CSV table of C-alpha atoms in Angstrom, one decimal:
chain,number,residue,atom,x,y,z
F,146,MET,CA,19.2,-15.4,-16.6
F,147,ILE,CA,17.3,-14.1,-13.7
F,148,ILE,CA,17.0,-10.3,-13.5
F,149,LYS,CA,17.6,-8.8,-10.1
F,150,ILE,CA,16.3,-5.2,-9.6
F,151,ASP,CA,15.2,-2.9,-6.9
F,152,ILE,CA,11.5,-2.9,-7.2
F,153,LYS,CA,11.4,0.9,-7.2
F,154,TYR,CA,13.0,0.8,-10.7
F,155,PHE,CA,10.9,-2.1,-12.0
F,156,LEU,CA,8.4,-0.2,-14.1
F,157,PRO,CA,10.9,1.9,-16.1
F,158,LEU,CA,12.8,-1.3,-17.0
F,159,LEU,CA,9.6,-3.2,-17.9
F,160,SER,CA,8.5,-0.2,-20.0
F,161,ALA,CA,11.8,-0.3,-21.9
F,162,ALA,CA,11.6,-4.0,-22.5
F,163,SER,CA,8.1,-3.5,-23.8
F,164,VAL,CA,8.8,-0.9,-26.4
F,165,LEU,CA,12.0,-2.6,-27.5
F,166,ARG,CA,10.0,-5.8,-28.1
F,167,LYS,CA,12.4,-7.7,-25.8
F,168,GLU,CA,10.0,-10.5,-25.1
F,169,ARG,CA,12.2,-12.8,-23.2
F,170,TYR,CA,13.2,-10.1,-20.7
F,171,PHE,CA,9.6,-8.7,-20.7
F,172,ARG,CA,8.3,-12.2,-19.7
F,173,GLU,CA,11.1,-12.6,-17.1
F,174,LEU,CA,10.2,-9.2,-15.6
F,175,LEU,CA,6.5,-10.2,-15.4
F,176,THR,CA,7.4,-13.4,-13.7
F,177,LEU,CA,9.4,-11.4,-11.2
F,178,ALA,CA,6.4,-9.1,-10.7
F,179,LYS,CA,4.2,-12.0,-9.9
F,180,ARG,CA,6.7,-13.5,-7.5
F,181,GLU,CA,7.2,-10.1,-5.7
F,182,ASN,CA,3.5,-9.2,-5.7
F,183,ILE,CA,4.1,-5.9,-7.7
F,184,SER,CA,0.8,-4.2,-8.4
F,185,SER,CA,-0.7,-5.5,-11.6
F,186,LYS,CA,-2.6,-2.1,-11.9
F,187,LYS,CA,0.7,-0.2,-12.0
F,188,ILE,CA,2.1,-2.6,-14.5
F,189,TYR,CA,-0.9,-2.4,-16.7
F,190,GLU,CA,-0.8,1.4,-16.6
F,191,ALA,CA,2.9,1.5,-17.4
F,192,ILE,CA,2.4,-0.7,-20.5
F,193,LEU,CA,-0.8,1.2,-21.5
F,194,GLN,CA,0.9,4.6,-21.6
F,195,SER,CA,3.6,3.2,-23.9
F,196,TYR,CA,1.2,3.5,-26.9
F,197,LEU,CA,1.9,7.2,-26.8
F,198,PHE,CA,5.6,6.6,-27.6
F,199,ALA,CA,5.7,3.2,-29.4
F,200,GLY,CA,2.3,3.0,-31.0
F,201,PHE,CA,-0.8,0.8,-30.6
F,202,PRO,CA,0.8,-2.3,-32.1
F,203,SER,CA,3.6,-2.4,-29.5
F,204,ALA,CA,1.1,-1.7,-26.6
F,205,LEU,CA,-1.3,-4.4,-27.9
F,206,ILE,CA,1.5,-7.0,-28.0
F,207,SER,CA,2.7,-6.2,-24.5
F,208,LEU,CA,-0.7,-6.1,-23.0
F,209,LYS,CA,-1.6,-9.4,-24.5
F,210,ILE,CA,1.5,-11.0,-22.9
F,211,PHE,CA,0.6,-9.2,-19.6
F,212,SER,CA,-2.8,-10.9,-19.7
F,213,GLU,CA,-1.1,-14.3,-19.6
F,214,PHE,CA,0.3,-13.4,-16.2
F,215,PHE,CA,-2.3,-11.1,-14.7
F,216,LYS,CA,-6.0,-10.6,-15.0
F,217,PRO,CA,-6.3,-6.9,-15.9
F,218,ASN,CA,-8.1,-4.8,-13.3
F,219,ILE,CA,-9.0,-2.0,-15.7
F,220,ILE,CA,-9.8,1.5,-14.7
F,221,ASN,CA,-12.1,2.6,-17.5
F,222,ASP,CA,-12.3,6.4,-17.3
F,223,LYS,CA,-15.5,8.0,-18.6
F,224,TYR,CA,-14.6,9.7,-21.9
F,225,GLU,CA,-15.0,13.4,-21.1
F,226,ILE,CA,-13.0,15.7,-23.3
F,227,ASP,CA,-13.4,18.7,-21.0
F,228,ASP,CA,-12.1,16.7,-18.0
F,229,PHE,CA,-9.2,15.3,-20.0
F,230,LYS,CA,-8.3,18.8,-21.2
F,231,LYS,CA,-8.3,20.3,-17.6
F,232,ARG,CA,-6.1,17.5,-16.2
F,233,GLY,CA,-4.0,17.5,-19.3
F,234,ILE,CA,-3.1,21.2,-18.9
F,235,LYS,CA,-2.4,20.6,-15.2
F,236,ASN,CA,-0.1,17.6,-15.8
F,237,CYS,CA,1.7,19.2,-18.8
F,238,LYS,CA,2.4,22.3,-16.7
F,239,LYS,CA,3.8,20.1,-13.9
F,240,VAL,CA,6.2,18.4,-16.4
F,241,TYR,CA,7.2,21.5,-18.4
F,242,GLY,CA,6.9,24.3,-15.8
F,243,TYR,CA,7.4,27.8,-17.2
F,244,LYS,CA,8.1,26.2,-20.6
F,245,TYR,CA,4.6,25.0,-21.0
F,246,SER,CA,3.3,27.9,-23.2
F,247,LYS,CA,6.4,27.7,-25.4
F,248,LEU,CA,5.9,24.0,-25.9
F,249,ILE,CA,2.2,24.3,-26.9
F,250,SER,CA,3.0,27.3,-29.2
F,251,ASN,CA,5.9,25.4,-30.9
F,252,VAL,CA,3.8,22.3,-31.5
F,253,HIS,CA,0.8,24.4,-32.6
F,254,SER,CA,3.0,26.1,-35.2
F,255,PHE,CA,3.5,22.9,-37.2
F,256,SER,CA,0.5,20.9,-36.1
F,257,PRO,CA,-2.5,22.5,-34.3
F,258,ASP,CA,-4.1,19.0,-34.2
F,259,LEU,CA,-1.1,17.5,-32.4
F,260,SER,CA,-0.9,20.4,-29.9
F,261,GLU,CA,-4.5,19.7,-28.9
F,262,TRP,CA,-4.0,15.9,-28.8
F,263,LEU,CA,-0.8,16.3,-26.7
F,264,ILE,CA,-2.9,17.9,-23.9
F,265,ILE,CA,-6.2,15.8,-24.3
F,266,GLU,CA,-4.8,12.4,-25.3
F,267,GLY,CA,-1.4,12.4,-23.7
F,268,TYR,CA,-1.4,14.5,-20.5
F,269,GLY,CA,-5.1,14.3,-19.9
F,270,LYS,CA,-6.6,11.0,-20.9
F,271,THR,CA,-3.5,8.9,-20.4
F,272,PHE,CA,-1.3,10.5,-17.8
F,273,GLY,CA,-4.3,11.6,-15.8
F,274,ARG,CA,-5.3,8.0,-14.9
F,275,LYS,CA,-5.0,7.3,-11.2
F,276,ALA,CA,-3.1,4.0,-10.9
F,277,LEU,CA,0.3,5.7,-11.4
F,278,SER,CA,1.6,9.0,-10.0
F,279,MET,CA,3.2,11.5,-12.4
F,280,LYS,CA,6.4,10.7,-10.6
F,281,GLU,CA,6.2,7.0,-11.6
F,282,ARG,CA,5.0,7.8,-15.1
F,283,GLU,CA,7.9,10.2,-15.8
F,284,LEU,CA,10.5,7.8,-14.7
F,285,SER,CA,9.1,5.2,-17.0
F,286,ILE,CA,8.9,7.7,-19.8
F,287,VAL,CA,12.6,8.6,-19.4
F,288,SER,CA,13.4,4.9,-19.8
F,289,ILE,CA,11.1,4.6,-22.9
F,290,LEU,CA,12.5,7.6,-24.6
F,291,THR,CA,16.1,6.5,-23.9
F,292,ALA,CA,15.3,3.1,-25.3
F,293,LEU,CA,13.8,4.6,-28.5
F,294,ASN,CA,16.5,7.3,-28.9
F,295,PHE,CA,14.2,10.3,-28.9
F,296,LYS,CA,16.7,12.9,-27.7
F,297,ASP,CA,14.7,16.1,-27.7
F,298,GLN,CA,11.8,14.6,-25.8
F,299,LEU,CA,14.2,12.8,-23.5
F,300,ILE,CA,15.8,16.1,-22.4
F,301,SER,CA,12.3,17.5,-21.6
F,302,HIS,CA,11.3,14.5,-19.7
F,303,PHE,CA,14.5,14.3,-17.7
F,304,ILE,CA,13.6,17.8,-16.4
F,305,GLY,CA,9.9,16.7,-16.0
F,306,ALA,CA,10.9,13.6,-14.0
F,307,LEU,CA,12.8,15.9,-11.6
F,308,ARG,CA,9.9,18.3,-11.4
F,309,CYS,CA,7.6,15.4,-10.5
F,310,GLY,CA,9.7,14.4,-7.6
F,311,ASN,CA,12.3,12.0,-8.9
F,312,THR,CA,15.9,12.4,-7.8
F,313,VAL,CA,19.1,12.5,-10.0
F,314,ASP,CA,19.9,9.0,-8.6
F,315,ASP,CA,16.5,7.7,-9.6
F,316,ILE,CA,17.1,8.8,-13.2
F,317,LYS,CA,20.6,7.5,-13.3
F,318,ILE,CA,19.7,4.1,-11.8
F,319,SER,CA,16.8,3.7,-14.3
F,320,LEU,CA,19.2,4.4,-17.2
F,321,LYS,CA,21.9,2.1,-15.9
F,322,ASN,CA,19.3,-0.7,-15.5
F,323,LEU,CA,18.9,-0.8,-19.3
F,324,ASN,CA,22.1,-3.0,-19.1
F,325,LEU,CA,19.9,-5.7,-17.5
F,326,ILE,CA,18.0,-6.1,-20.8
F,327,GLY,CA,21.1,-6.0,-23.0
F,328,GLU,CA,21.0,-2.3,-23.8
F,329,ASN,CA,24.4,-1.0,-22.6
F,330,ASN,CA,24.8,1.4,-25.5
F,331,LYS,CA,21.5,3.0,-24.8
F,332,ALA,CA,22.2,3.3,-21.1
F,333,ILE,CA,25.5,5.1,-21.9
F,334,TRP,CA,23.8,7.3,-24.4
F,335,GLY,CA,21.1,8.3,-22.0
F,336,LEU,CA,23.5,8.9,-19.1
F,337,LYS,CA,25.7,11.1,-21.4
F,338,ILE,CA,22.8,13.3,-22.3
F,339,PHE,CA,21.6,13.5,-18.7
F,340,ASN,CA,25.1,14.3,-17.3
F,341,ASN,CA,25.4,17.1,-19.8
F,342,LEU,CA,22.2,18.9,-18.7
F,343,ASP,CA,22.4,22.1,-16.9
F,344,LEU,CA,20.2,21.4,-13.9
F,345,LYS,CA,20.8,24.7,-12.1
């Protein structure tokens, strides 16, 4: 089977195939990427950020397969906690808007460590890297969270994806594309949650 997909929605589908360990589809998508000259930097970043959602083992497996298709052109940020924290706050506010303070307070109430890591590790160190825009990252995150059935986080990132410049159609198409890797039930589940959101 040859996957046909609008290149705009390639990274979200690749991200879902990665975290679901759908190796046959993952390899097929990487073959498509090579044929269509899709940026290997963007692909690398999309896979790299998946460790925040699916863990290091999943990201390691996917990046190893990626290296069979592309030579990684790695952007190795200098490890500066203060810089990560500044850009983490900025990126988190972009995704959560006026709910930013409530998010941090809620997470801090049950894990002060995680509330700090969320900013530094997630939104700063990882999402602050330059190869992908926040718009691109959020659309891939929506696909990952749908694939992994993380409902509460998915709702937050649906809204975050819109705040970062994605359209309603961008989100719906990315969810429907999960059918292309055999995940019709997850596509339906994600669309149902999205369609029930009050976006006013």
